mmCIF file of C-alpha atoms in Angstrom:
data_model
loop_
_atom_site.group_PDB
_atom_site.id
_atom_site.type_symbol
_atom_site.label_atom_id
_atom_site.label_comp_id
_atom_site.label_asym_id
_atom_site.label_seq_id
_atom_site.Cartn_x
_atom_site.Cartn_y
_atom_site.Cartn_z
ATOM 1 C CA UNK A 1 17.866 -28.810 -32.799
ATOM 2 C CA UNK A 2 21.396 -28.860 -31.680
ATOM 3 C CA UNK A 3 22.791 -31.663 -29.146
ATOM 4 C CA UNK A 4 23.527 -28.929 -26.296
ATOM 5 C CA UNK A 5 20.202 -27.345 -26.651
ATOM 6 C CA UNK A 6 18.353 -31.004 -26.506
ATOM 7 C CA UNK A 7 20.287 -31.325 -23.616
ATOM 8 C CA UNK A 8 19.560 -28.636 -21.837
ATOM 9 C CA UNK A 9 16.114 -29.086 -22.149
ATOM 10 C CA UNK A 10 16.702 -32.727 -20.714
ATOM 11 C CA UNK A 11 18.344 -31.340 -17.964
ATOM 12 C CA UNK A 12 15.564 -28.786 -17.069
ATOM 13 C CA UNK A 13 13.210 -31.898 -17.309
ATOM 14 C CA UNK A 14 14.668 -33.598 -15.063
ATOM 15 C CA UNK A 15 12.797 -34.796 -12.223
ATOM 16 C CA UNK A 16 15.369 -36.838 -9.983
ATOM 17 C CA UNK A 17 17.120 -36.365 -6.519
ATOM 18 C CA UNK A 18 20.856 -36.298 -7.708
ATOM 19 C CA UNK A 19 22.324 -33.295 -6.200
ATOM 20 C CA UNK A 20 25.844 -31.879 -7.933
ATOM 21 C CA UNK A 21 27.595 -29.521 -5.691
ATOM 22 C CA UNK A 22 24.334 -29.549 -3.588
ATOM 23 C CA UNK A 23 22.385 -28.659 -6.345
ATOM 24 C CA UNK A 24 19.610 -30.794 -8.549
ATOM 25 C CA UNK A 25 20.506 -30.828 -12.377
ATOM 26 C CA UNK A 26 17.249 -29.138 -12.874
ATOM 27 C CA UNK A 27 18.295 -26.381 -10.919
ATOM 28 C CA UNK A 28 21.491 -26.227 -12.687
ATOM 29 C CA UNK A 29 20.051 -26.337 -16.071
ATOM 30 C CA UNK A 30 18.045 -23.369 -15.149
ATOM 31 C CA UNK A 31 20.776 -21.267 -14.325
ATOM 32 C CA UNK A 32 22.606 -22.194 -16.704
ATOM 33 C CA UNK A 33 19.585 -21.051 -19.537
ATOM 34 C CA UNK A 34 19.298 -17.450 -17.821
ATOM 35 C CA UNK A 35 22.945 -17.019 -19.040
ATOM 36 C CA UNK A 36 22.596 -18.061 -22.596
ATOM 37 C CA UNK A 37 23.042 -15.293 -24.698
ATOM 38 C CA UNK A 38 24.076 -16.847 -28.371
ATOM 39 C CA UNK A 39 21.104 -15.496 -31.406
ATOM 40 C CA UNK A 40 21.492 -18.469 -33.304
ATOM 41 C CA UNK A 41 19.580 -20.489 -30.694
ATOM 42 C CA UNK A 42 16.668 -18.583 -30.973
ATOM 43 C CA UNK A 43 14.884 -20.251 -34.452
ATOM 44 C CA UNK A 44 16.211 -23.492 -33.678
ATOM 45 C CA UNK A 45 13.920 -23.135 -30.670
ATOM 46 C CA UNK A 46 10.955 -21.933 -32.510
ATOM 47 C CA UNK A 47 10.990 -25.125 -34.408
ATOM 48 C CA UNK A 48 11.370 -26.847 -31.732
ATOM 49 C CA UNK A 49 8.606 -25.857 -29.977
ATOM 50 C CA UNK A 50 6.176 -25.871 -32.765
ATOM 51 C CA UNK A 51 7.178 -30.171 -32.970
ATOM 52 C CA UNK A 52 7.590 -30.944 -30.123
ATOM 53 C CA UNK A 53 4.553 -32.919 -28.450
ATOM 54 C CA UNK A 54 5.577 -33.066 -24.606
ATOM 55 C CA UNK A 55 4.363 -30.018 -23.204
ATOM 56 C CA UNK A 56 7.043 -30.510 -20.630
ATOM 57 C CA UNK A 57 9.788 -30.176 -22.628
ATOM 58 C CA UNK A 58 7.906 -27.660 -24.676
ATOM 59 C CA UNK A 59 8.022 -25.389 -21.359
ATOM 60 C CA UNK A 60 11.596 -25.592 -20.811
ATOM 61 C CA UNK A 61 12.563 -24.678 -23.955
ATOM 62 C CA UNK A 62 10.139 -21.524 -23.943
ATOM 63 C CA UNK A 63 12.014 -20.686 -20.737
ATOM 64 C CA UNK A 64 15.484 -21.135 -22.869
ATOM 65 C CA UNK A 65 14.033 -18.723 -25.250
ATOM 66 C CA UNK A 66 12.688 -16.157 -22.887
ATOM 67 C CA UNK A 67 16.462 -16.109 -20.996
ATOM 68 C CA UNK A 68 17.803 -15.441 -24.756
ATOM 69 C CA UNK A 69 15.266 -12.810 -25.477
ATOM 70 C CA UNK A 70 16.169 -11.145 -22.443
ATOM 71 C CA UNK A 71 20.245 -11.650 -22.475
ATOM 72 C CA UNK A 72 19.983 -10.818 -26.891
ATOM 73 C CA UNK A 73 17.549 -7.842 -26.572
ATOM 74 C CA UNK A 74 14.954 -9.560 -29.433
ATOM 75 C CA UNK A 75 11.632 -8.660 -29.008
ATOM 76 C CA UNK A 76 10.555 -10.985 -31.614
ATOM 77 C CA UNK A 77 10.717 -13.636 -29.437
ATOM 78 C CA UNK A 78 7.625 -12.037 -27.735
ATOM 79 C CA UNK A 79 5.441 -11.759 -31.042
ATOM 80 C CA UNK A 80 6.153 -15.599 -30.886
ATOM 81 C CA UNK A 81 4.861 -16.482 -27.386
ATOM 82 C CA UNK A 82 2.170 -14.897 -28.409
ATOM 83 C CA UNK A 83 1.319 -16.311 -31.342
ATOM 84 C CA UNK A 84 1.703 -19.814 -29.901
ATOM 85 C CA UNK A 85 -1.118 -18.516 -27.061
ATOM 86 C CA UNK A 86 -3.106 -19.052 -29.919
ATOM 87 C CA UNK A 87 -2.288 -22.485 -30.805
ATOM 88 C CA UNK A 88 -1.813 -23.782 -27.431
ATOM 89 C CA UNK A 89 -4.667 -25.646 -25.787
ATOM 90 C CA UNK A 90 -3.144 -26.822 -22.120
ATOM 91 C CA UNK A 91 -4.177 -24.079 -19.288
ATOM 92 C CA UNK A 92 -1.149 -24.748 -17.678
ATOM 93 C CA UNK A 93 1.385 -24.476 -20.933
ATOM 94 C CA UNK A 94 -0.553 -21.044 -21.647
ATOM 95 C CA UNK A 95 -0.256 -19.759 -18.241
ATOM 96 C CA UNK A 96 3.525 -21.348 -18.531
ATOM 97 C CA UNK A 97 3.960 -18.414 -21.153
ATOM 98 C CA UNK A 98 2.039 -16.140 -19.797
ATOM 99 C CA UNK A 99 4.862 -16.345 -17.013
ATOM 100 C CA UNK A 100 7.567 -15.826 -19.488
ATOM 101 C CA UNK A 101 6.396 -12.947 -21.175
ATOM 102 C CA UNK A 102 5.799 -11.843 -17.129
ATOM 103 C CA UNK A 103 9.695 -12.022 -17.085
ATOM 104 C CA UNK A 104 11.037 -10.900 -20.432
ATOM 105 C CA UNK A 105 11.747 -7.954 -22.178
ATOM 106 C CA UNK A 106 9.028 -5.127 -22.403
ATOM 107 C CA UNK A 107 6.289 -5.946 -24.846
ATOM 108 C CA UNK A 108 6.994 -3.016 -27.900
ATOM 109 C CA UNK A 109 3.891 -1.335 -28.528
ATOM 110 C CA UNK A 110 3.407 -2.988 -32.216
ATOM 111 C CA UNK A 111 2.982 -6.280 -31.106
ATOM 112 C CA UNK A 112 -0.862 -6.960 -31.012
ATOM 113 C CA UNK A 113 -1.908 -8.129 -27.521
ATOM 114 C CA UNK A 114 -5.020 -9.560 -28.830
ATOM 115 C CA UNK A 115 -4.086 -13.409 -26.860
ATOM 116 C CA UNK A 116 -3.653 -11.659 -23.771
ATOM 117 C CA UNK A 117 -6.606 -9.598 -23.900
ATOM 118 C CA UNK A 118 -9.036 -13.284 -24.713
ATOM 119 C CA UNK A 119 -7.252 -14.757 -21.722
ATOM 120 C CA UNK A 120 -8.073 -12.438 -18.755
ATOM 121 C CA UNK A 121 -11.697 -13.489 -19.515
ATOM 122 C CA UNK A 122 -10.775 -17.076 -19.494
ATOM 123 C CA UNK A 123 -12.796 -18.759 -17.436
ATOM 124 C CA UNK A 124 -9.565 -20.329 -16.040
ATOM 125 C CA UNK A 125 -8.536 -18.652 -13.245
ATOM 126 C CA UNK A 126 -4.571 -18.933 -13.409
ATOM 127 C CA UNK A 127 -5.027 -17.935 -17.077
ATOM 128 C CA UNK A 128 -6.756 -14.732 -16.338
ATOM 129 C CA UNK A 129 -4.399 -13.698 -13.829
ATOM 130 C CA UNK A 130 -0.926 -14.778 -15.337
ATOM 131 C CA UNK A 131 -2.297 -12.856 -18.616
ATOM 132 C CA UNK A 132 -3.272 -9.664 -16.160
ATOM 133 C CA UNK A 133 0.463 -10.149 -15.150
ATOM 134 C CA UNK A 134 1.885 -10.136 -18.244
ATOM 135 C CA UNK A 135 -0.241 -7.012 -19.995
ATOM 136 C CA UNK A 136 2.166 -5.434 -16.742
ATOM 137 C CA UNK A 137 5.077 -5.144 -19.718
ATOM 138 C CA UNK A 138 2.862 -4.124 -22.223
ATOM 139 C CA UNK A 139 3.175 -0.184 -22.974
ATOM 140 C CA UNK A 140 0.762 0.605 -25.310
ATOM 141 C CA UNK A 141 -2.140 2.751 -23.558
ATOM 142 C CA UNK A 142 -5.250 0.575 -25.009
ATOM 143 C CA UNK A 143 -3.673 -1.800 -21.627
ATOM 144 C CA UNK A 144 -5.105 0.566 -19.235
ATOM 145 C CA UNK A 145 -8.630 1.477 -21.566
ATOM 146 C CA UNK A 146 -8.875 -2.758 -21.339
ATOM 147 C CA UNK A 147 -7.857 -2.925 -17.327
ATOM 148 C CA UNK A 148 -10.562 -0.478 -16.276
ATOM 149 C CA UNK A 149 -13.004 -2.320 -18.908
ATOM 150 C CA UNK A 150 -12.363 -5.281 -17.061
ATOM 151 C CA UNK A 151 -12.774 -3.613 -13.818
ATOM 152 C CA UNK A 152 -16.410 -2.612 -14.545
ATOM 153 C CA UNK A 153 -17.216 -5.847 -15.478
ATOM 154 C CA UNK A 154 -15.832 -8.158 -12.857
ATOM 155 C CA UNK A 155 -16.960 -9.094 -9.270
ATOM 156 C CA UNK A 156 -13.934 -11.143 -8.275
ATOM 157 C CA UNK A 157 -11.975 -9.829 -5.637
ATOM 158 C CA UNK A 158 -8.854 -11.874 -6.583
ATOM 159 C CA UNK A 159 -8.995 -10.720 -10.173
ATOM 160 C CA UNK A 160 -9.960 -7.148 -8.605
ATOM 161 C CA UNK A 161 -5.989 -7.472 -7.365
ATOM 162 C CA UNK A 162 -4.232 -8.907 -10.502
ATOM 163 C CA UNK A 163 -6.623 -5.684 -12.126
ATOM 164 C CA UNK A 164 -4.958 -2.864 -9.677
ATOM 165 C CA UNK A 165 -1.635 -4.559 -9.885
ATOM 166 C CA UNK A 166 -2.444 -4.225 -13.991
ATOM 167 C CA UNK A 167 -3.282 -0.029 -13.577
ATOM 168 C CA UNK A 168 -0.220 -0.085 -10.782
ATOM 169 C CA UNK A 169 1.874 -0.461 -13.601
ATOM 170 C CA UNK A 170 0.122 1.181 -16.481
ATOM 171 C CA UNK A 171 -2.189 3.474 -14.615
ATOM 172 C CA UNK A 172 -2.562 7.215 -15.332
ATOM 173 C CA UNK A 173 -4.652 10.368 -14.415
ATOM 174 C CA UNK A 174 -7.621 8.891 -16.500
ATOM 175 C CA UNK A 175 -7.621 5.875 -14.031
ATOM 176 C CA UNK A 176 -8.025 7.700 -10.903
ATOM 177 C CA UNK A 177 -11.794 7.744 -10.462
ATOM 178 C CA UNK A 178 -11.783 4.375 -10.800
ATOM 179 C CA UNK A 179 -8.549 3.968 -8.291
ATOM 180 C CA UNK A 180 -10.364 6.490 -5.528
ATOM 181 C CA UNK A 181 -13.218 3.910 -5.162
ATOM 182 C CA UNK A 182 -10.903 0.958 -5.103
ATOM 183 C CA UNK A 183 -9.790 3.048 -1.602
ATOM 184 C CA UNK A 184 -13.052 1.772 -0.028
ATOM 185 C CA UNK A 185 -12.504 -1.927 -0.887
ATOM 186 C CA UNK A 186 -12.885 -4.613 1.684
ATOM 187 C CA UNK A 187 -9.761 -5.475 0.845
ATOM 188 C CA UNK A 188 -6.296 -4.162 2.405
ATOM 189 C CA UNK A 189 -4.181 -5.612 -0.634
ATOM 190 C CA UNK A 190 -6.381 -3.832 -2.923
ATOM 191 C CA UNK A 191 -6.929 -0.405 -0.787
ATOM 192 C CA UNK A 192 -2.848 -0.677 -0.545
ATOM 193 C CA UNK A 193 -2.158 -0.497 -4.069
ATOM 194 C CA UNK A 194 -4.848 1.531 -5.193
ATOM 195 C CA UNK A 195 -3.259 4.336 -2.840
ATOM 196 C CA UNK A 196 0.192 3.883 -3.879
ATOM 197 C CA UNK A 197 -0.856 4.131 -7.347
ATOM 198 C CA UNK A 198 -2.762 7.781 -6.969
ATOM 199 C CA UNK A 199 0.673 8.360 -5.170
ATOM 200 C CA UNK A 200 2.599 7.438 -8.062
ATOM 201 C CA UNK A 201 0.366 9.373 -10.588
ATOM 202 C CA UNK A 202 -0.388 12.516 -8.476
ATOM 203 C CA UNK A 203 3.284 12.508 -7.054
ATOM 204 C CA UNK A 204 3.812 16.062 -4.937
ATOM 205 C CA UNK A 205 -0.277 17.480 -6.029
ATOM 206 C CA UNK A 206 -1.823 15.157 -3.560
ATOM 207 C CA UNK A 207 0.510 15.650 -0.399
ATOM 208 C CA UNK A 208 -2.222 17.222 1.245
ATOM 209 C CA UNK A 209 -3.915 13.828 1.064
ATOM 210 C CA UNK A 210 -1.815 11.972 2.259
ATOM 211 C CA UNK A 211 -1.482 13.572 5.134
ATOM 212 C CA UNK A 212 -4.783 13.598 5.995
ATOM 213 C CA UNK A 213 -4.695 9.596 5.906
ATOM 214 C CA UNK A 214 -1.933 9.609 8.484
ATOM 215 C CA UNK A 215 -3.257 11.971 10.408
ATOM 216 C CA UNK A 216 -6.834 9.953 10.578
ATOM 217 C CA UNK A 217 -5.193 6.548 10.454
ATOM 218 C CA UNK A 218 -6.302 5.677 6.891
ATOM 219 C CA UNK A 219 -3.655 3.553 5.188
ATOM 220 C CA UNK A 220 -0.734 4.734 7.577
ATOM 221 C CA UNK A 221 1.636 2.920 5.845
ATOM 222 C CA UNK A 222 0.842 3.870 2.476
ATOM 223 C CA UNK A 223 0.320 7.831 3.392
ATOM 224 C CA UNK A 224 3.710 7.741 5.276
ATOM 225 C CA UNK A 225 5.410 6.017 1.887
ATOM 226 C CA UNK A 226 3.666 8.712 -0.028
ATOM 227 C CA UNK A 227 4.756 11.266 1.868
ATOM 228 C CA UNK A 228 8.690 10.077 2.160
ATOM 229 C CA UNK A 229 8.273 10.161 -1.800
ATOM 230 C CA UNK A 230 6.318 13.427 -2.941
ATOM 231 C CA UNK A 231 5.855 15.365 0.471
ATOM 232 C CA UNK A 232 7.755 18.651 1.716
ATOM 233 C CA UNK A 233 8.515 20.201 5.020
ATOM 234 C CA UNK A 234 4.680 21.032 5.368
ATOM 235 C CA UNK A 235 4.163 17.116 6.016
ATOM 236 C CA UNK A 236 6.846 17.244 9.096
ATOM 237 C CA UNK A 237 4.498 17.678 11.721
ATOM 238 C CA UNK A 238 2.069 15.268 10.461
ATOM 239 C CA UNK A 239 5.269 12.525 10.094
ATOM 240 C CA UNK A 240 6.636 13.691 13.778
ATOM 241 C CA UNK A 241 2.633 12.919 15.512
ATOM 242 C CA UNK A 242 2.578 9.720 13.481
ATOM 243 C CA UNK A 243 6.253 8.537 15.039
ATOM 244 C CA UNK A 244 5.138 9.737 18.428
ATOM 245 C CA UNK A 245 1.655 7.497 17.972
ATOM 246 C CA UNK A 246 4.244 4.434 16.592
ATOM 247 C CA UNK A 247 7.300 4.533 19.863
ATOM 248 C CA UNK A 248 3.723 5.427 22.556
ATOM 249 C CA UNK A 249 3.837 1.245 23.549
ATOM 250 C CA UNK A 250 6.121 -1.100 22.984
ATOM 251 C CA UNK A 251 6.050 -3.492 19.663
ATOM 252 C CA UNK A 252 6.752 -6.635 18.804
ATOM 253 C CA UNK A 253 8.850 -7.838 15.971
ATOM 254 C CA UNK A 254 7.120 -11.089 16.090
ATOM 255 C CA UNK A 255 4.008 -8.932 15.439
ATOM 256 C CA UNK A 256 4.961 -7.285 12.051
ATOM 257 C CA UNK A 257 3.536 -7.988 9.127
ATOM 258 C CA UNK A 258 3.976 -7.106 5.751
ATOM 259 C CA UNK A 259 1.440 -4.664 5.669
ATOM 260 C CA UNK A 260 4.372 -3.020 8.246
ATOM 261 C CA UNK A 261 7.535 -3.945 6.648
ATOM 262 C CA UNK A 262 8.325 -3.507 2.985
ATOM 263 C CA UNK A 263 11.198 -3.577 1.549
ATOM 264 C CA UNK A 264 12.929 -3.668 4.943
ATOM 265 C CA UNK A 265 11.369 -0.627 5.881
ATOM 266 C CA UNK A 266 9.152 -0.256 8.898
ATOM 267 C CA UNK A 267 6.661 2.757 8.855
ATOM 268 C CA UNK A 268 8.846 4.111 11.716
ATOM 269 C CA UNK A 269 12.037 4.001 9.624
ATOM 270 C CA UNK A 270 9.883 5.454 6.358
ATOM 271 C CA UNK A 271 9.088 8.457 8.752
ATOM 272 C CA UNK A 272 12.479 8.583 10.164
ATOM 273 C CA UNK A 273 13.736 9.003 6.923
ATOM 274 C CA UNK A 274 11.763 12.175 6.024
ATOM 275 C CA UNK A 275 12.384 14.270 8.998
ATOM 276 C CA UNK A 276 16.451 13.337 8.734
ATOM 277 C CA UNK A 277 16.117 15.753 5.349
ATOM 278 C CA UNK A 278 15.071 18.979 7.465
ATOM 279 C CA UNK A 279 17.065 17.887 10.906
ATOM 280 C CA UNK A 280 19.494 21.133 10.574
ATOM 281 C CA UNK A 281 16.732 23.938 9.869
ATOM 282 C CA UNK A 282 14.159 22.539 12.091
ATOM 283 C CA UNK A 283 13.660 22.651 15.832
ATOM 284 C CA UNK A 284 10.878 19.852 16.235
ATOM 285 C CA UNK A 285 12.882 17.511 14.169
ATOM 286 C CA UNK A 286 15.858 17.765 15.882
ATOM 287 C CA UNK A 287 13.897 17.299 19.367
ATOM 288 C CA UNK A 288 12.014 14.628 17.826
ATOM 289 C CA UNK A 289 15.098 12.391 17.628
ATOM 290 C CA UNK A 290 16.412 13.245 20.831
ATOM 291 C CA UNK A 291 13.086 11.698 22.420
ATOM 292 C CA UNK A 292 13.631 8.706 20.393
ATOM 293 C CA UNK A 293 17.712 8.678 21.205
ATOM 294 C CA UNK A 294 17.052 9.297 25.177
ATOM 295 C CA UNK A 295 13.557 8.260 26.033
ATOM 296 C CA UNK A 296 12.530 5.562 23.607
ATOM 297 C CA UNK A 297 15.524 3.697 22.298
ATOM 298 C CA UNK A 298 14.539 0.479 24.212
ATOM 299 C CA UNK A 299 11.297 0.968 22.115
ATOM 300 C CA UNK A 300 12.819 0.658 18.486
ATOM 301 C CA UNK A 301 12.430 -2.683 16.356
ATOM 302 C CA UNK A 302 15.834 -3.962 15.965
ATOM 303 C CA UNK A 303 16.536 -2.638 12.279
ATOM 304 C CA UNK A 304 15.198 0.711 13.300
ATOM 305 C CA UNK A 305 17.909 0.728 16.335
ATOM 306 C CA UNK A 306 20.074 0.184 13.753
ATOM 307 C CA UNK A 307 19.053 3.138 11.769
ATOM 308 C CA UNK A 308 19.246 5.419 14.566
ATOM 309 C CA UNK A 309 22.951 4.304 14.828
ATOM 310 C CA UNK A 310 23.738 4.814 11.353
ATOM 311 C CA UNK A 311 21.933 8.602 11.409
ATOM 312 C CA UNK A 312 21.768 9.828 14.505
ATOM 313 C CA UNK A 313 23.986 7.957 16.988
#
């Protein structure tokens, strides 16, 4: 292999405390791969790889060859990673490139998935679920036929996520039965993404629903996302009840988790959001934020006072 890319893969291995403008040379190194862009690099690294017997230095250079895959467009780099899935005994080196086919390009539909499938029933947990995470950039539709297999067959509630996460992604009409029972699953994560992914599939056909979960407190966060998305003016007086609930008591930002902030928005700011599209043709929304302006200001979280002075103030 050539002397830079031997040292780069050095400098990603290594482990001491010597900072350079602040920075460890590990750190560096790894910025420095995610820029890398030059083809030629790429089959000097499979050879490298397929000698070299420290799995350490192994993983750095499949990180190298991700960046390049990503920054040179070639998708044969993932036909590659997954090959060596098969050859590659160490959990953590296979969930290693599980990770980087997590971060690369978009797996083309040709490439046999066959590795990834095996290791979601691994009996090694990170395996399974870094595997789930990479069938994510699959597109072939066989990855939601094996996601809903697996969801029949499994009782784990932590591969139950990675699984909805899986149909998040690659999810369509044929997974909704499956995503309507996930809705009464002890778990919130689970509940959460199994409603924003009938959301996503259903789009503006299931407003109706989603305002009936904000209006009986069922995933409030969710049905108000929903709604900002795929909802029309029939969902205003659902949104205005649901922001009058929200600025009733005072809240604390101390309080908010991240069930109630996502992406930076609040549920109040989500609802905001949807009456400011009808606040010249409707009445109720333009009294809505009036109340909020002159009776409830003191009320708002301090990035939804800021909102209010960007749109209304």
């Amino acid at each position: 292999m050539s002397d830079y890319l031997t040292n780069l893969v050095n400098r990603i291995c290594d482990r001491s405390d010597q900072l350079h403008n602040g920075q460890t040379i590990s750190w560096q190194a790894l910025r420095e791969a995610e820029q890398l862009a030059n083809h030629a690099y790429i089959p000097l690294l499979y050879q490298y790889i397929e000698q070299e017997p420290d799995k350490d230095k192994r993983r750095a250079a499949g990180f190298i060859i991700t960046q390049l895959s990503r920054n040179t467009n070639e998708p044969e780099v993932i036909r590659f990673l997954l090959d060596r899935l098969r050859t590659e005994q160490d959990a953590d080196m296979i969930t290693a490139i599980q990770q980087d086919l997590e971060s690369g390009l978009e797996i083309p539909g040709y490439i046999n998935l066959e590795p990834l499938y095996n290791n979601t029933l691994s009996l090694n947990s990170n395996v399974r679920r870094s595997a789930l995470l990479a069938l994510r950039m699959a597109g072939s539709p066989a990855v939601e036929d094996w996601a809903l297999s697996l969801l029949k067959r499994t009782a784990n509630e932590y591969d139950i996520y990675y699984i909805t996460l899986l149909l998040h992604k690659t999810g369509t009409r044929k997974s909704l039965p499956a995503l309507r029972r996930l809705l009464e699953y002890h778990r919130q994560d689970v509940k959460s993404l199994a409603f924003a992914t009938i959301a996503d599939i259903e789009k503006e056909k299931e407003a109706m629903f989603y305002m009936r979960c904000l209006q009986r407190g069922q995933l409030k966060f969710e049905a108000m996302e929903a709604i900002y998305k795929y909802a029309d003016e029939n969902a205003i007086h659902a949104v205005i009840s649901r922001i009058t609930e929200l600025l009733s008591k005072r809240r604390s930002s101390a309080r908010m988790t991240i069930e109630t902030v996502k992406n930076g928005f609040t549920d109040l700011m989500l609802g905001m959001e949807f009456i400011f599209r009808f606040r010249t043709a409707k009445s109720d929304v333009k009294k809505t934020f009036s109340w909020i302006t002159e009776k409830r200001a003191d009320y708002l979280l301090p990035e939804e006072r800021e909102w209010v002075r960007r749109h209304v103030v």
